Coordinates of C-alpha atoms and ligand atoms in Angstrom, one line a residue:
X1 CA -3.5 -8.6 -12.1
X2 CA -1.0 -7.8 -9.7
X3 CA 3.1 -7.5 -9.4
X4 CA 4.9 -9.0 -6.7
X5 CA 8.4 -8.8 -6.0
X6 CA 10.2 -12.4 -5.0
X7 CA 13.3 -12.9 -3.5
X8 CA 14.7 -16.9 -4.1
X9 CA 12.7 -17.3 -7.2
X10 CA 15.7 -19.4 -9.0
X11 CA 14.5 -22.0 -6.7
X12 CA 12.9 -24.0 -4.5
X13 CA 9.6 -22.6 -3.3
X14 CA 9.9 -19.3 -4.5
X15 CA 10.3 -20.1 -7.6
X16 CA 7.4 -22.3 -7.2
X17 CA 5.7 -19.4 -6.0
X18 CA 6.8 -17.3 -9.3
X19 CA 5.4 -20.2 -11.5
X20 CA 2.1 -20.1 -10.1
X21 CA 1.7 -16.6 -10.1
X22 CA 3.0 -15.9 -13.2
X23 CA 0.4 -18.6 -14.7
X24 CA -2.3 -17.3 -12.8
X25 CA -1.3 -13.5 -14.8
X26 CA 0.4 -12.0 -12.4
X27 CA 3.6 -10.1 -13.1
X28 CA 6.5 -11.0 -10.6
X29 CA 10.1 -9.3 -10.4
X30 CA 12.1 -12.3 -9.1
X31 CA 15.4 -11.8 -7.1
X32 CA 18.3 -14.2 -7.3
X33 CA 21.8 -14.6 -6.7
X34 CA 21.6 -15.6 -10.8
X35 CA 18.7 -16.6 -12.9
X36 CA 16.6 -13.6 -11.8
X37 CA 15.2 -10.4 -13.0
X38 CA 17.0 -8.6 -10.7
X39 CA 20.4 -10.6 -10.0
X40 CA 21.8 -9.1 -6.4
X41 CA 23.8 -10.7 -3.5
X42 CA 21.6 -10.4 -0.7
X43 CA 24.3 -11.1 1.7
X44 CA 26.2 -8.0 1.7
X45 CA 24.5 -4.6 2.0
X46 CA 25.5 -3.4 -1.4
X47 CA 23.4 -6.3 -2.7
X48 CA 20.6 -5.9 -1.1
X49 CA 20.5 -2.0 -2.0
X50 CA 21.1 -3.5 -5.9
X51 CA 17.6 -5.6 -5.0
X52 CA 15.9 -2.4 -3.8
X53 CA 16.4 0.0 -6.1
X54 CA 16.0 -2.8 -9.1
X55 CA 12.8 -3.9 -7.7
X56 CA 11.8 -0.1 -7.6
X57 CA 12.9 0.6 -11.1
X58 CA 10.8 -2.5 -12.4
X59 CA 7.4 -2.1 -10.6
X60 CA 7.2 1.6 -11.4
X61 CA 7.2 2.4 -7.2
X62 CA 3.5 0.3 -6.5
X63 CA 4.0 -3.5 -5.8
X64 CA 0.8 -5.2 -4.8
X65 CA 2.8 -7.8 -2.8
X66 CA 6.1 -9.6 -2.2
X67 CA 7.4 -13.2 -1.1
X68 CA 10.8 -13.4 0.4
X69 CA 11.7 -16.7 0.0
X70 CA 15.7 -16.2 -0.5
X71 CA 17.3 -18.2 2.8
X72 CA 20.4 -20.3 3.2
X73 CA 20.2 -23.8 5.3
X74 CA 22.5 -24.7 8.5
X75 CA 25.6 -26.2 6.4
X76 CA 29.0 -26.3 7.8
X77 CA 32.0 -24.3 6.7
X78 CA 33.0 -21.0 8.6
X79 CA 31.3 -18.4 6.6
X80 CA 28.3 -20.1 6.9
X81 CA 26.8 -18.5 9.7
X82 CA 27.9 -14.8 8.5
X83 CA 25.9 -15.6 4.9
X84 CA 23.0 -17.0 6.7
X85 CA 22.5 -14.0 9.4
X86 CA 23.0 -11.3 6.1
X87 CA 20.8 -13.3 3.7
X88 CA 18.0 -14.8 6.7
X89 CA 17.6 -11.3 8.4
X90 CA 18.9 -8.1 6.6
X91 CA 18.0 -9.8 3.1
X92 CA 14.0 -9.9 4.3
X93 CA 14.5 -6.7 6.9
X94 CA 16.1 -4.0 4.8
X95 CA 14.1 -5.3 1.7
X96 CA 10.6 -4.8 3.0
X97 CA 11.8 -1.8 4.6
X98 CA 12.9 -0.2 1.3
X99 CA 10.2 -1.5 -0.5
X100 CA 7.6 -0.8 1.9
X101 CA 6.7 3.0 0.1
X102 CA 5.8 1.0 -3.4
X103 CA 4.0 -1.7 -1.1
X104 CA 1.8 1.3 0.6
X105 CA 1.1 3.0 -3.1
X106 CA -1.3 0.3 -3.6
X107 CA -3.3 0.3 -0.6
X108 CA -3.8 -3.5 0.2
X109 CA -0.9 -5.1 -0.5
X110 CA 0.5 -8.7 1.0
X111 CA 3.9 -10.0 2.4
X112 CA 4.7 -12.8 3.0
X113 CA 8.4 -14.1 4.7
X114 CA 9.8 -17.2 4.8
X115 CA 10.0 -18.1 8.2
X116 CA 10.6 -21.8 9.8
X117 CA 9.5 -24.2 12.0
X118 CA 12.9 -24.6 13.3
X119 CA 12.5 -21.5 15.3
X120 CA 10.0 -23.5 17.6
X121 CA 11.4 -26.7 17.6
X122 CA 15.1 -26.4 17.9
X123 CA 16.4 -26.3 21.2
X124 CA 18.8 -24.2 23.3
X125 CA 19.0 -21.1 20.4
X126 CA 20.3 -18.1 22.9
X127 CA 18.3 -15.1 23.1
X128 CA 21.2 -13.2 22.8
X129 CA 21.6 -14.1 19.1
X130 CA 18.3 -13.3 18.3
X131 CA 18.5 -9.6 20.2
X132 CA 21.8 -9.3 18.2
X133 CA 20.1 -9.4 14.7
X134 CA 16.7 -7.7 16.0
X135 CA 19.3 -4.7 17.0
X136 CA 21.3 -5.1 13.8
X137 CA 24.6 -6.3 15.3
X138 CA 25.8 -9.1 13.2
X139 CA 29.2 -9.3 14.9
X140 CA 27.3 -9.7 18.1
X141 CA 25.5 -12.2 17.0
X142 CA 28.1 -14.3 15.4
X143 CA 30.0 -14.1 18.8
X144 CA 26.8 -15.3 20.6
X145 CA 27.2 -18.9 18.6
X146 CA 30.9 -19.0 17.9
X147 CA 31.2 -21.6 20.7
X148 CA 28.6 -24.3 19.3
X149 CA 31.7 -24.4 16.9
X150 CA 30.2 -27.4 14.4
X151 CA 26.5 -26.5 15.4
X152 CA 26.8 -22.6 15.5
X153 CA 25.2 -22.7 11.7
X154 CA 21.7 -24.6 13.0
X155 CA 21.9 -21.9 15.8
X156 CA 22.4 -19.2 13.6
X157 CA 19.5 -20.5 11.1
X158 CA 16.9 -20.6 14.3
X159 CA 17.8 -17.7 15.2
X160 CA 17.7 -15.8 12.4
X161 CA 14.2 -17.7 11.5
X162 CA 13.3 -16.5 14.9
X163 CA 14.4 -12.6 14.6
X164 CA 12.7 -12.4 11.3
X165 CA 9.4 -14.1 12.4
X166 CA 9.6 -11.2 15.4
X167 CA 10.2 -8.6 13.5
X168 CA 7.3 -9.6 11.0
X169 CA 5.3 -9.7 14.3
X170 CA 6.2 -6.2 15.2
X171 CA 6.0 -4.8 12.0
X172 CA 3.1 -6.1 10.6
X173 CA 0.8 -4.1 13.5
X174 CA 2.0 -0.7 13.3
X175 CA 0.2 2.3 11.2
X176 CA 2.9 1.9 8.8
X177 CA 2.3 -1.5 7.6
X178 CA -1.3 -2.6 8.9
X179 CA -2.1 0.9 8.4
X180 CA -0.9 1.2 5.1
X181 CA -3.0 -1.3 4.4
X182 CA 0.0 -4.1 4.2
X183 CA -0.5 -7.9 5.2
X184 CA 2.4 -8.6 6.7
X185 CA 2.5 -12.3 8.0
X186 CA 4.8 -15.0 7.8
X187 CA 4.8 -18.7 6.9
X188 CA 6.3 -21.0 8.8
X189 CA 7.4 -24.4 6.5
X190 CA 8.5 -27.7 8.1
X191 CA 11.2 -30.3 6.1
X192 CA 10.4 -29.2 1.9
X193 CA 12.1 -31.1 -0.4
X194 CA 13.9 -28.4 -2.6
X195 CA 17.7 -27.7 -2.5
X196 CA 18.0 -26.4 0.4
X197 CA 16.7 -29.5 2.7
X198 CA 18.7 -32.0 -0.4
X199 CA 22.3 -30.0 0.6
X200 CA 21.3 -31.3 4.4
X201 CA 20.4 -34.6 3.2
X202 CA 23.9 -34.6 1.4
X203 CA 25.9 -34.3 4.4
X204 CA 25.8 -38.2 6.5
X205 CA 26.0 -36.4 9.6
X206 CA 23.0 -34.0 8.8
X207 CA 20.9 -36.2 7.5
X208 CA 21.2 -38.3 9.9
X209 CA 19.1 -35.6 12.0
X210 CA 16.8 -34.6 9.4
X211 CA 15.5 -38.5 9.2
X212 CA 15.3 -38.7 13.1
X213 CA 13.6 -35.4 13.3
X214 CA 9.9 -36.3 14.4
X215 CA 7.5 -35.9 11.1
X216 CA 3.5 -36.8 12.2
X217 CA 2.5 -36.5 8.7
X218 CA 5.6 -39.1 7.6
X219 CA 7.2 -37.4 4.6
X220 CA 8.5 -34.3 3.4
X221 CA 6.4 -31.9 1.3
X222 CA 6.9 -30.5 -2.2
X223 CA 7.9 -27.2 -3.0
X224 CA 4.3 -26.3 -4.7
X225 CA 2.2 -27.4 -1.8
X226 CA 3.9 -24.3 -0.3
X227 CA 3.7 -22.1 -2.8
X228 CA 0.3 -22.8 -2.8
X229 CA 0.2 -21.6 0.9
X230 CA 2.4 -18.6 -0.5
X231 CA -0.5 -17.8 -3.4
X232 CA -3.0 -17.4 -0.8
X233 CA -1.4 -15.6 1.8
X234 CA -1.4 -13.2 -1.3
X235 CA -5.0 -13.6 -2.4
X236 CA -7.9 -11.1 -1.0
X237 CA -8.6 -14.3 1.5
X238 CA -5.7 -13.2 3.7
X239 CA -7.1 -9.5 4.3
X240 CA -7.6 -10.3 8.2
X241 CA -4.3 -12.3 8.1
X242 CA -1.8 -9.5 9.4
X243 CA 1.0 -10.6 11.8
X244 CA 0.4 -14.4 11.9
X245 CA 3.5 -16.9 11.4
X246 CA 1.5 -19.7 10.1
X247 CA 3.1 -23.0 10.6
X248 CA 2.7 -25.9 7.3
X249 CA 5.0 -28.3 8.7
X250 CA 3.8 -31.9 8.9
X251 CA 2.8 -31.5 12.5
X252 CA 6.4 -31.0 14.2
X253 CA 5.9 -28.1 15.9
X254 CA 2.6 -29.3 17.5
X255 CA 4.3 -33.1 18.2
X256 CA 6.9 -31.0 20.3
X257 CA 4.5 -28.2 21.8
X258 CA 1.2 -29.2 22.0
X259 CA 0.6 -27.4 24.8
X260 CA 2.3 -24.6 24.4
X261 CA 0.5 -22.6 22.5
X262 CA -2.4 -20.9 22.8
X263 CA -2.0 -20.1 26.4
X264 CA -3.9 -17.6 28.5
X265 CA -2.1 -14.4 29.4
X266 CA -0.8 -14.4 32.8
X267 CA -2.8 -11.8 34.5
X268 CA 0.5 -9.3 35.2
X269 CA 0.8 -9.7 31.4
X270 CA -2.9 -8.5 30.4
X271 CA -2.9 -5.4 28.3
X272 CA -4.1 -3.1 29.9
X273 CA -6.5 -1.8 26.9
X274 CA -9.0 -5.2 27.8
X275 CA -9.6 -2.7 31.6
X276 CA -11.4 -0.3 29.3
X277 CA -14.0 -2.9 28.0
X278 CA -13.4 -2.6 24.4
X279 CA -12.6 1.1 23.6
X280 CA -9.9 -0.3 21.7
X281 CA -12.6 -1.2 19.0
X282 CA -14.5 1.7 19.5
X283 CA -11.4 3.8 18.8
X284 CA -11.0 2.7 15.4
Ligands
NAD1 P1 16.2 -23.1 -2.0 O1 17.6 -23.4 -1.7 O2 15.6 -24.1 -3.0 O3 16.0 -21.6 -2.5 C1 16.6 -20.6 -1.9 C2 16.9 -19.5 -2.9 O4 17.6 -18.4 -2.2 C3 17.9 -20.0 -4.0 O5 17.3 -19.6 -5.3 C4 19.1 -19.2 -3.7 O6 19.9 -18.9 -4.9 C5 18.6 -17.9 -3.0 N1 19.7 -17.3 -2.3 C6 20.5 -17.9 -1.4 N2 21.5 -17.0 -1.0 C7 21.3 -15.9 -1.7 C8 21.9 -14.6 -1.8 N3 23.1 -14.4 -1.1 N4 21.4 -13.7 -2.6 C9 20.3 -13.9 -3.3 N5 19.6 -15.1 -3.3 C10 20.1 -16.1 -2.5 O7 15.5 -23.2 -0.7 P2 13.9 -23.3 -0.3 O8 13.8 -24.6 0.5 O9 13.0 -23.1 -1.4 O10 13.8 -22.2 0.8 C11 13.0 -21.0 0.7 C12 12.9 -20.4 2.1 O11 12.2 -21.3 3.0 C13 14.2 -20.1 2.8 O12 14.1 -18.9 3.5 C14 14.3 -21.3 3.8 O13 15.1 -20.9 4.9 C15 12.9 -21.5 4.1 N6 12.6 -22.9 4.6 C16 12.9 -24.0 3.9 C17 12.6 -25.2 4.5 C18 12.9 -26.5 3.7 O14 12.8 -27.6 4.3 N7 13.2 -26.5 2.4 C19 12.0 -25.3 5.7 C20 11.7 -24.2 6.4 C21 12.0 -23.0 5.9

């Protein structure tokens, strides 16, 4: 039996997540703004330090995975885009990153991040934004959405779904993380109905977008469908999954992108490791 660390396990689909895991034996540390194990603010740094070191102190340094399911939605209110940068971004980034020795110690552990299906399917998010967070300039990045005004909290939520999905990308390849032996991937939900997607719903305005918002499959999923997707992108079935964002959304992103993805590399973009017919796998 393992012990996973889970960040947003007061609710929602991490806590889900914990109740599945904790049925199936497994020991999980959860991580909550109250309700948790470890009660820290992940939106300030002192917070997220109070989830590292707690997390630390409880798994005795080896953690044989973690979910990071804490996020805030695109509400209004002026403060909302700070909290959701802090919580989105630096509360998955600087977690992993601390907990990343205890995740190694155990040789094949798995990660998995909640990312979105907003970061495909909602338009016009600037690039700047998502450099900001990737570079760990908050103020930057709150200055790159100030003048959506109303809107700059759906930016800020794509964008921040966007810089974590990259970073996961990044990370999840390099001889720290892969070759530690981590499975570092993310998941990718569409519209869930937990408290995050009822606060939308709440609002006439937002919801008004959430029912137009094409759904193929025609309803919103439940929280422990997910988790389900959560428990085995933590299983031994997901040792070949490393760096994937894998999308359970109810077909949006494909009903706005069919064609988009896969595409061929343009050939000034091939690698140029696929000129030296395979020594890339004889290397290893
Ligand atoms: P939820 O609101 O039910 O749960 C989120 C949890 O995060 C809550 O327990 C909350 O207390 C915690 N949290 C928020 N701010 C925090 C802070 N400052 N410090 C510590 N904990 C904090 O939401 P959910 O729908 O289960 O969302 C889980 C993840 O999935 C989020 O990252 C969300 O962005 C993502 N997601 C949700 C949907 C959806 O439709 N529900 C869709 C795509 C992605």
């Amino acid at each position: 039996m393992g012990t996973y660390a889970l960040t947003g396990s007061a609710s929602g689909m991490g806590r889900e997540a914990a109740r599945k895991l904790r049925e199936a034996g497994h020991t999980v540390i959860g991580v909550d703004i109250a309700n948790a194990d470890v009660v820290a603010d992940l939106s300030t740094p002192v917070g997220r330090q109070v989830a590292i070191n707690g997390v630390l102190a409880a798994c005795n340094s080896a953690l044989d995975g973690a979910v990071l399911a804490a996020g805030l939605g695109p509400a209004p209110g002026a403060e909302r885009s700070r909290l959701i940068s802090q919580v989105n971004y630096f509360g998955v980034v600087e977690l992993l990153q601390g907990w990343r020795p205890a995740l190694a110690a155990t040789g094949n552990a798995k990660v998995v991040v909640l990312g979105s299906n907003s970061t495909t399917t909602t338009p016009a998010v600037p690039k700047r934004t998502v450099r900001a967070l990737l570079n760990g300039d908050v103020e930057k990045a709150l200055r790159s959405v100030r003048w959506f005004r109303g809107t700059a909290p759906t930016m800020m939520y794509a964008a921040s779904k966007i810089a974590v999905s990259r970073w996961v990308r990044r990370t999840a390849v390099t001889a720290q993380w892969a070759g530690a032996g981590i499975r570092l991937n993310a998941l990718a939900p569409g519209a869930v109905l937990t408290p995050l997607l009822e606060e939308q719903l709440a609002s006439a305005r937002q919801a008004k977008a959430v029912n137009a918002f094409p759904l193929p499959v025609g309803e919103f999923a439940n929280p422990a469908h997910l988790a389900d997707w959560i428990c085995f992108m933590l299983s031994e079935s997901a040792d070949f999954l490393c760096g994937s964002v894998v999308f359970v959304d109810g077909g949006s992103d494909a009903y706005f992108r069919a064609d988009d993805w896969p595409r061929q590399v343009p050939l000034r973009r091939v690698p140029s490791y696929l000129y030296r017919f395979g020594s890339y796998r004889r290397r290893r």
